[in-house]
């Protein structure tokens, strides 16, 4: 298992929209071998690392 790129509380941008969001929760998806993230601004949607970028 690799280390998560983002931590809870990090300010990041959604690549597709450029919207600035805050990481609320991260979870490792074992069968996909990558992390998913839930952000405060969209609590019903999860994002993968490649969909987010640091500011």
CSV table of C-alpha atoms in Angstrom, one decimal:
chain,number,residue,atom,x,y,z
A,1,UNK,CA,0.0,0.0,0.0
A,2,UNK,CA,1.4,3.4,-1.0
A,3,UNK,CA,1.2,6.6,1.0
A,4,UNK,CA,-1.7,9.0,0.5
A,5,UNK,CA,-0.8,12.2,-1.5
A,6,UNK,CA,-3.4,14.3,0.4
A,7,UNK,CA,-4.2,14.5,4.1
A,8,UNK,CA,-7.4,15.5,5.9
A,9,UNK,CA,-7.8,19.2,6.0
A,10,UNK,CA,-5.6,19.8,2.9
A,11,UNK,CA,-6.9,22.5,0.4
A,12,UNK,CA,-6.9,21.0,-3.1
A,13,UNK,CA,-8.4,21.8,-6.5
A,14,UNK,CA,-10.7,19.6,-8.6
A,15,UNK,CA,-8.9,19.2,-11.9
A,16,UNK,CA,-12.1,19.2,-14.1
A,17,UNK,CA,-13.7,22.3,-12.6
A,18,UNK,CA,-10.8,24.1,-10.9
A,19,UNK,CA,-12.9,24.4,-7.7
A,20,UNK,CA,-11.0,24.7,-4.5
A,21,UNK,CA,-12.1,22.1,-1.9
A,22,UNK,CA,-11.0,20.7,1.5
A,23,UNK,CA,-10.3,17.0,2.0
A,24,UNK,CA,-12.6,15.6,4.7
A,25,UNK,CA,-11.8,11.9,4.6
A,26,UNK,CA,-9.5,9.5,2.7
A,27,UNK,CA,-9.7,5.8,2.2
A,28,UNK,CA,-7.5,3.2,0.5
A,29,UNK,CA,-9.4,1.2,-2.1
A,30,UNK,CA,-7.5,-2.1,-2.0
A,31,UNK,CA,-8.7,-3.7,-5.2
A,32,UNK,CA,-8.0,-0.5,-7.2
A,33,UNK,CA,-4.8,0.1,-5.4
A,34,UNK,CA,-5.4,3.9,-4.9
A,35,UNK,CA,-7.0,6.3,-2.5
A,36,UNK,CA,-10.4,7.9,-2.7
A,37,UNK,CA,-11.2,11.2,-1.1
A,38,UNK,CA,-14.4,12.8,0.2
A,39,UNK,CA,-14.4,16.6,0.3
A,40,UNK,CA,-16.3,18.9,2.6
A,41,UNK,CA,-18.0,20.8,-0.3
A,42,UNK,CA,-19.4,17.6,-2.0
A,43,UNK,CA,-19.9,15.0,0.8
A,44,UNK,CA,-21.9,12.6,-1.4
A,45,UNK,CA,-19.2,12.4,-4.1
A,46,UNK,CA,-15.8,10.8,-3.9
A,47,UNK,CA,-12.7,11.6,-5.9
A,48,UNK,CA,-9.6,9.7,-6.8
A,49,UNK,CA,-6.0,11.2,-6.5
A,50,UNK,CA,-5.7,11.8,-10.2
A,51,UNK,CA,-8.9,14.0,-10.1
A,52,UNK,CA,-7.4,16.4,-7.5
A,53,UNK,CA,-4.4,18.6,-7.5
A,54,UNK,CA,-2.6,20.6,-4.8
A,55,UNK,CA,-3.0,24.4,-4.9
